[in-house]
Coordinates of N, CA, C and O and ligand atoms in Angstrom, one line a residue:
M1 N 0.9 -1.3 0.0 CA 0.1 0.0 -0.1 C 0.8 1.4 -0.1 O 2.0 1.4 0.6
K2 N 0.5 2.3 -0.8 CA 1.3 3.5 -0.4 C 1.0 4.2 0.4 O 0.3 4.5 1.4
P3 N 2.4 4.6 0.9 CA 2.2 5.4 2.2 C 1.6 6.7 2.1 O 1.7 7.4 0.9
R4 N 0.7 7.1 3.2 CA 0.0 8.2 3.0 C 0.2 9.4 3.8 O 0.8 9.0 4.9
V5 N 0.4 10.6 3.4 CA 0.9 11.7 3.9 C -0.5 12.8 3.8 O -0.8 13.0 2.9
L6 N -0.5 13.4 5.2 CA -1.5 14.6 5.0 C -0.7 15.9 5.1 O 0.2 16.0 6.0
Y7 N -1.1 16.6 4.1 CA -0.1 17.8 4.0 C -0.9 19.1 4.3 O -1.7 19.3 3.4
I8 N -0.8 19.9 5.2 CA -1.6 21.0 5.6 C -0.9 22.4 5.2 O 0.3 22.7 5.9
E9 N -1.2 22.9 4.3 CA -0.3 24.1 3.4 C -1.6 25.1 3.0 O -2.5 24.5 2.1
D10 N -1.3 26.2 3.1 CA -2.1 27.1 2.3 C -1.4 27.7 1.2 O -2.2 28.3 0.3
N11 N -0.2 27.3 0.7 CA 0.3 27.9 -0.2 C 0.5 27.1 -1.6 O 0.8 25.8 -1.5
E12 N -0.2 27.5 -2.4 CA -0.5 26.7 -3.8 C 1.1 26.0 -4.3 O 1.1 24.8 -4.6
Q13 N 2.1 27.0 -4.6 CA 3.4 26.5 -5.0 C 4.0 25.4 -4.2 O 4.6 24.5 -4.3
N14 N 3.9 26.0 -2.7 CA 4.6 24.9 -1.9 C 4.1 23.5 -1.9 O 4.6 22.4 -2.0
F15 N 2.6 23.5 -2.1 CA 1.9 22.2 -2.2 C 2.4 21.5 -3.7 O 2.4 20.2 -3.5
Y16 N 2.4 22.3 -4.7 CA 2.6 21.6 -5.6 C 4.0 21.1 -5.7 O 3.9 19.6 -6.3
L17 N 5.0 21.7 -5.4 CA 6.1 21.1 -5.4 C 6.2 19.9 -4.4 O 6.8 18.9 -5.1
V18 N 5.7 19.9 -3.3 CA 5.9 18.7 -2.6 C 5.0 17.7 -2.7 O 5.6 16.4 -3.0
H19 N 4.0 17.9 -3.5 CA 3.0 17.0 -3.9 C 3.9 16.2 -5.3 O 3.8 14.8 -5.4
Y20 N 4.5 17.1 -5.8 CA 5.1 16.6 -7.4 C 6.1 15.3 -6.8 O 6.3 14.4 -7.1
I21 N 7.1 15.9 -5.6 CA 8.3 15.3 -5.3 C 8.0 13.7 -4.7 O 8.2 12.9 -5.1
L22 N 6.7 14.1 -3.7 CA 6.4 13.0 -3.0 C 5.5 11.7 -3.9 O 5.6 10.5 -3.7
S23 N 4.9 12.4 -4.8 CA 4.0 11.3 -5.6 C 5.1 10.6 -6.3 O 4.8 9.3 -6.7
A24 N 6.1 11.3 -7.0 CA 7.0 10.6 -7.6 C 7.8 9.4 -7.1 O 8.2 8.5 -7.6
R25 N 7.8 9.7 -5.6 CA 8.3 8.6 -5.0 C 7.4 7.5 -4.3 O 7.7 6.8 -3.4
G26 N 6.2 7.7 -4.9 CA 5.3 6.6 -4.7 C 4.3 7.2 -3.4 O 3.4 6.1 -2.8
F27 N 4.2 8.0 -2.8 CA 3.3 8.4 -1.8 C 1.9 9.1 -2.2 O 2.0 9.5 -3.2
E28 N 1.1 8.9 -1.3 CA -0.2 9.4 -1.7 C -0.2 10.8 -0.6 O 0.0 10.6 0.1
V29 N -0.8 11.7 -1.5 CA -0.8 13.0 -0.6 C -2.1 13.6 -0.7 O -2.6 13.9 -1.5
R30 N -2.7 13.9 0.7 CA -3.9 14.4 0.9 C -3.6 15.8 1.5 O -2.8 16.2 2.2
R31 N -4.3 16.9 0.7 CA -4.1 18.2 1.4 C -5.2 18.8 2.0 O -6.4 18.5 1.9
A32 N -4.7 19.5 3.0 CA -5.7 20.5 3.5 C -5.3 21.6 3.6 O -4.0 22.2 3.7
R33 N -6.1 22.6 3.3 CA -5.7 24.1 3.1 C -5.6 25.3 4.6 O -5.2 26.2 4.4
D34 N -5.9 24.7 5.8 CA -6.0 25.4 6.7 C -6.0 24.6 8.1 O -6.1 23.4 7.8
G35 N -5.8 25.0 9.2 CA -5.6 24.4 10.2 C -6.6 23.3 10.6 O -6.8 22.5 11.2
R36 N -7.9 24.1 10.5 CA -9.2 23.6 10.9 C -9.3 22.4 9.9 O -9.6 21.2 10.6
E37 N -9.1 22.7 8.7 CA -9.4 21.5 7.8 C -8.3 20.4 7.9 O -8.6 19.4 7.6
G38 N -7.1 20.6 8.4 CA -6.2 19.7 8.8 C -6.4 18.7 9.7 O -6.5 17.6 9.4
L39 N -7.1 19.4 10.6 CA -7.5 18.7 12.0 C -8.8 17.6 11.4 O -8.9 16.3 11.7
Q40 N -9.8 18.1 10.7 CA -10.6 17.5 10.2 C -10.2 16.4 9.2 O -10.8 15.3 9.4
A41 N -9.2 16.6 8.5 CA -9.0 15.6 7.4 C -8.2 14.3 8.2 O -8.2 13.5 7.4
T42 N -8.0 14.5 9.5 CA -7.1 13.3 9.9 C -8.4 12.0 10.2 O -7.9 10.9 10.2
A43 N -9.6 12.5 10.1 CA -10.5 11.5 10.1 C -10.8 10.6 9.0 O -11.0 9.5 9.1
E44 N -9.9 10.9 8.0 CA -9.7 10.0 6.6 C -8.2 9.3 6.8 O -8.3 8.4 5.7
G45 N -8.1 9.3 7.8 CA -6.7 8.3 8.0 C -6.8 6.9 8.0 O -8.2 6.5 7.6
P46 N -5.9 6.0 8.3 CA -4.7 6.5 8.7 C -3.8 7.1 7.8 O -3.7 6.7 6.8
F47 N -2.8 8.2 8.4 CA -2.1 8.7 7.6 C -0.5 7.9 8.1 O -0.7 7.8 9.4
D48 N 0.6 8.1 7.4 CA 1.6 7.7 7.9 C 2.7 8.9 8.5 O 3.5 8.5 9.1
L49 N 2.1 10.0 7.9 CA 3.0 11.1 8.3 C 2.1 12.2 7.9 O 1.5 12.3 7.1
I50 N 2.0 13.7 8.9 CA 1.6 14.9 8.8 C 2.6 15.7 8.4 O 3.7 15.9 9.4
L51 N 2.3 16.4 7.4 CA 3.3 17.2 7.2 C 2.8 18.8 7.3 O 1.7 19.0 6.8
L52 N 3.4 19.7 8.3 CA 2.6 20.5 8.6 C 3.4 22.0 8.6 O 4.4 22.3 8.9
D53 N 2.8 23.0 7.6 CA 3.1 24.2 7.3 C 3.0 25.0 8.8 O 1.9 24.7 9.6
I54 N 3.6 25.9 9.1 CA 3.3 26.7 10.6 C 2.4 27.9 10.3 O 1.6 28.1 11.0
Q55 N 2.7 28.9 9.2 CA 2.1 29.9 8.7 C 0.8 29.4 8.2 O 0.8 29.2 7.1
L56 N -0.4 28.9 8.9 CA -1.7 28.7 8.4 C -2.7 29.7 8.8 O -2.8 30.2 10.0
P57 N -3.9 29.7 7.8 CA -4.9 30.6 8.3 C -5.8 29.8 9.2 O -5.7 28.4 9.2
V58 N -6.6 30.3 10.0 CA -7.5 29.9 11.1 C -6.8 29.2 12.2 O -7.4 29.6 13.3
L59 N -6.1 28.3 12.0 CA -5.2 27.6 13.2 C -4.0 28.0 12.9 O -3.7 27.0 11.6
D60 N -2.8 28.0 13.5 CA -1.6 27.9 13.0 C -0.8 26.6 13.2 O -1.7 25.8 13.9
G61 N 0.3 26.2 12.5 CA 0.8 24.9 12.6 C 1.0 24.6 14.3 O 1.0 23.6 14.7
Y62 N 1.5 25.4 14.9 CA 1.5 25.2 16.5 C 0.4 24.5 17.0 O 0.3 23.7 17.8
A63 N -0.9 25.2 17.1 CA -1.9 25.0 17.5 C -2.5 23.6 16.8 O -3.2 22.8 17.7
V64 N -2.1 23.6 15.6 CA -2.6 22.3 15.1 C -1.8 21.2 15.7 O -2.5 19.9 16.0
A65 N -0.4 21.0 15.8 CA 0.2 20.2 16.2 C -0.2 19.7 17.7 O -0.4 18.6 18.2
R66 N -0.7 20.8 18.6 CA -0.8 20.5 19.9 C -2.4 19.9 20.0 O -2.5 18.9 20.6
A67 N -3.2 20.1 19.1 CA -4.6 19.5 19.0 C -4.4 18.0 18.3 O -5.0 17.1 18.8
L68 N -3.3 17.9 17.6 CA -3.2 16.4 17.1 C -2.7 15.4 18.2 O -3.1 14.3 18.4
R69 N -1.7 15.9 19.2 CA -1.3 15.4 20.1 C -2.1 15.0 20.9 O -2.1 14.4 22.0
E70 N -3.2 15.9 21.2 CA -4.5 15.1 22.3 C -5.3 14.1 21.7 O -6.2 13.5 22.3
K71 N -5.2 13.9 20.5 CA -6.0 12.8 20.0 C -5.5 11.4 20.1 O -4.1 11.3 19.9
E72 N -5.9 10.6 20.9 CA -5.3 9.2 21.3 C -4.6 8.6 20.3 O -3.6 8.1 20.3
D73 N -5.2 8.5 19.0 CA -4.5 7.5 17.8 C -3.9 8.5 17.1 O -3.1 8.0 16.2
L74 N -3.4 9.6 17.5 CA -2.5 10.5 16.7 C -1.1 11.0 17.8 O -0.4 11.7 17.5
R75 N -1.0 10.2 18.8 CA -0.1 10.6 19.8 C 1.4 10.2 19.2 O 2.3 11.1 19.3
S76 N 1.6 9.2 18.3 CA 2.6 8.8 17.9 C 2.8 9.2 16.2 O 4.0 8.8 15.7
I77 N 2.1 9.4 15.7 CA 2.1 9.7 14.2 C 3.4 10.8 13.9 O 3.6 11.7 14.7
P78 N 4.3 10.5 13.0 CA 5.2 11.6 12.9 C 4.7 12.8 12.4 O 3.9 12.8 11.5
I79 N 4.8 14.0 13.0 CA 4.7 15.3 12.4 C 5.9 16.2 12.0 O 6.6 16.2 12.9
V80 N 6.0 16.3 10.9 CA 7.2 17.1 10.5 C 6.4 18.7 9.9 O 5.8 18.7 9.2
A81 N 7.1 19.6 10.7 CA 7.0 21.0 10.5 C 7.6 21.4 9.1 O 8.9 21.2 9.1
L82 N 7.1 22.3 8.6 CA 7.8 23.2 7.6 C 8.1 24.4 7.9 O 7.1 25.2 8.1
T83 N 9.1 24.7 8.5 CA 9.4 26.5 9.2 C 10.4 27.1 8.3 O 11.1 26.7 7.2
S84 N 10.4 28.4 8.4 CA 10.8 29.4 7.9 C 12.2 29.6 8.3 O 12.7 29.8 9.4
Y85 N 13.0 29.4 7.0 CA 14.5 29.6 7.5 C 14.7 30.9 8.3 O 15.8 31.3 9.1
A86 N 14.0 32.0 8.0 CA 14.1 33.3 8.4 C 13.7 33.5 9.8 O 13.9 34.7 10.5
M87 N 13.2 32.5 10.4 CA 12.4 32.5 11.8 C 12.9 31.5 12.7 O 12.3 30.4 12.9
P88 N 14.2 31.5 13.1 CA 14.7 30.4 14.0 C 13.7 30.0 15.0 O 13.9 29.1 15.3
G89 N 13.1 30.7 15.6 CA 12.3 30.6 17.0 C 11.1 29.5 16.4 O 10.7 28.7 17.0
D90 N 10.8 29.5 15.2 CA 9.9 28.4 14.6 C 10.0 27.0 15.0 O 9.4 26.3 15.4
R91 N 11.4 26.7 14.9 CA 11.8 25.5 15.1 C 11.7 24.7 16.6 O 11.2 23.9 16.7
E92 N 12.0 25.7 17.6 CA 12.0 25.3 19.0 C 10.3 25.2 19.2 O 10.0 24.3 20.0
K93 N 9.5 26.0 18.7 CA 8.2 26.0 19.2 C 7.4 25.0 18.4 O 6.5 24.5 19.1
A94 N 8.0 24.9 17.3 CA 7.3 23.5 16.6 C 7.5 22.1 17.3 O 6.6 21.4 17.6
L95 N 8.9 21.9 18.0 CA 9.1 20.8 18.8 C 8.4 20.7 20.0 O 7.8 19.8 20.3
E96 N 8.3 22.2 20.8 CA 7.5 22.3 22.1 C 6.0 21.9 21.7 O 5.3 21.4 22.5
S97 N 5.6 22.3 20.5 CA 4.1 22.1 20.3 C 3.9 20.3 20.0 O 2.4 20.1 20.0
G98 N 4.7 19.7 20.1 CA 4.6 18.4 19.4 C 4.9 17.6 18.3 O 5.0 16.5 17.9
C99 N 5.6 18.5 17.7 CA 6.1 18.2 16.3 C 7.2 17.2 16.3 O 8.1 17.4 17.1
T100 N 7.5 16.1 15.7 CA 8.5 15.2 15.6 C 9.8 15.8 15.2 O 11.1 15.5 15.8
G101 N 9.5 16.6 14.1 CA 10.9 17.4 13.6 C 10.5 18.4 12.9 O 9.4 18.7 12.8
Y102 N 11.6 19.1 12.1 CA 11.1 20.2 11.2 C 11.9 20.2 9.8 O 13.1 19.5 9.8
L103 N 11.4 20.6 8.9 CA 12.4 20.8 7.6 C 12.5 22.5 7.3 O 11.2 22.9 7.6
E104 N 13.3 23.0 6.9 CA 13.2 24.4 6.5 C 12.7 24.6 5.0 O 13.0 23.8 4.1
K105 N 12.0 25.6 5.2 CA 11.5 26.3 3.8 C 12.6 27.3 3.4 O 12.9 27.8 4.2
P106 N 12.9 27.5 2.0 CA 12.4 26.4 1.0 C 13.1 25.1 0.9 O 14.2 24.9 1.5
I107 N 12.2 24.1 0.7 CA 12.7 22.6 0.8 C 13.5 22.6 -0.3 O 13.7 23.4 -1.6
D108 N 14.6 21.4 0.1 CA 15.4 21.0 -1.2 C 15.0 19.9 -1.8 O 15.0 18.7 -1.2
P109 N 14.7 20.2 -3.1 CA 13.9 19.1 -3.7 C 14.7 17.8 -4.0 O 14.3 16.6 -4.2
A110 N 16.3 17.9 -3.8 CA 17.1 16.9 -4.0 C 17.0 15.8 -2.6 O 17.3 14.7 -2.9
T111 N 16.7 16.6 -1.7 CA 16.9 15.4 -0.5 C 15.3 15.6 0.3 O 15.5 14.7 1.2
F112 N 14.3 16.1 -0.1 CA 13.0 16.4 0.5 C 12.6 14.7 0.7 O 12.1 14.7 1.8
A113 N 12.5 14.0 -0.3 CA 11.5 12.8 -0.1 C 12.5 11.9 0.6 O 11.8 11.2 1.7
Q114 N 13.8 11.7 0.6 CA 14.4 10.9 1.7 C 14.3 11.4 3.1 O 14.2 10.5 3.8
S115 N 14.4 12.4 3.0 CA 14.1 13.1 4.9 C 12.7 12.6 5.1 O 12.3 12.3 6.3
I116 N 11.6 12.8 4.4 CA 10.3 12.3 4.6 C 10.1 10.6 4.9 O 9.8 10.4 5.7
E117 N 11.0 10.0 4.1 CA 10.9 8.7 4.3 C 11.7 8.1 5.4 O 11.0 7.0 6.3
G118 N 12.5 8.8 5.9 CA 13.4 8.9 7.2 C 12.4 9.1 8.3 O 12.3 8.2 9.1
Y119 N 11.3 9.8 8.4 CA 10.5 10.2 9.4 C 9.6 9.0 9.4 O 9.2 8.7 10.3
V120 N 9.0 8.5 8.3 CA 8.0 7.6 7.9 C 8.6 6.1 9.0 O 8.0 5.6 9.5
R121 N 10.2 5.9 8.4 CA 10.4 4.9 9.2 C 10.8 4.7 10.6 O 10.7 3.7 11.1
K122 N 11.0 5.9 10.9 CA 11.3 6.0 12.4 C 9.8 6.0 13.3 O 10.0 5.8 14.5
A123 N 8.9 6.1 12.7 CA 7.7 5.7 13.2 C 7.4 4.6 14.0 O 8.0 3.4 13.6
P124 N 7.2 4.7 15.4 CA 6.9 3.4 16.1 C 6.1 2.6 15.5 O 5.0 2.8 14.9
E125 N 6.3 1.2 15.1 CA 5.4 0.3 14.6 C 5.0 -0.6 15.8 O 4.6 -0.5 16.7
V126 N 4.6 -1.8 15.2 CA 4.0 -2.9 16.1 C 5.0 -3.2 17.0 O 6.4 -3.5 16.7
I127 N 4.7 -3.0 18.5 CA 5.7 -3.5 19.5 C 5.9 -5.1 19.7 O 4.9 -5.5 19.8
D128 N 7.0 -5.5 19.5 CA 7.1 -6.9 19.6 C 7.1 -7.0 21.4 O 7.6 -6.5 22.1
P129 N 6.1 -8.3 21.4 CA 6.2 -8.6 22.9 C 7.5 -9.1 23.6 O 8.2 -9.6 22.9
Ligands
LIG1 MN1 1.8 29.0 5.0

């Protein structure tokens, strides 16, 4: 089965690029356009990873990450924030809000898919008794 990513992003160009890169690597990408839509879209899961823009309408990425972590079934899903290089505080705040990690924008098309695959693999799987 294709790995599924929920990408919460309001910017068309960012979405288009990431969708292009991840689709080419065999991912299925579901988009949400603002924070609230992102939270609602988790009902269409399970997803293997949530990719989260920080600057979002309605609810920003920090609020979305905190809300996701409050849901029992989303406690351990990898959440990767997309943070602005120009705003260093974003990264610490993203981690404090419950994100697993962050990638800086603009993304590097040469390494992006591999980074995402790394986060998917690191996700806790079935625990051996
Ligand atoms: Mn944005």
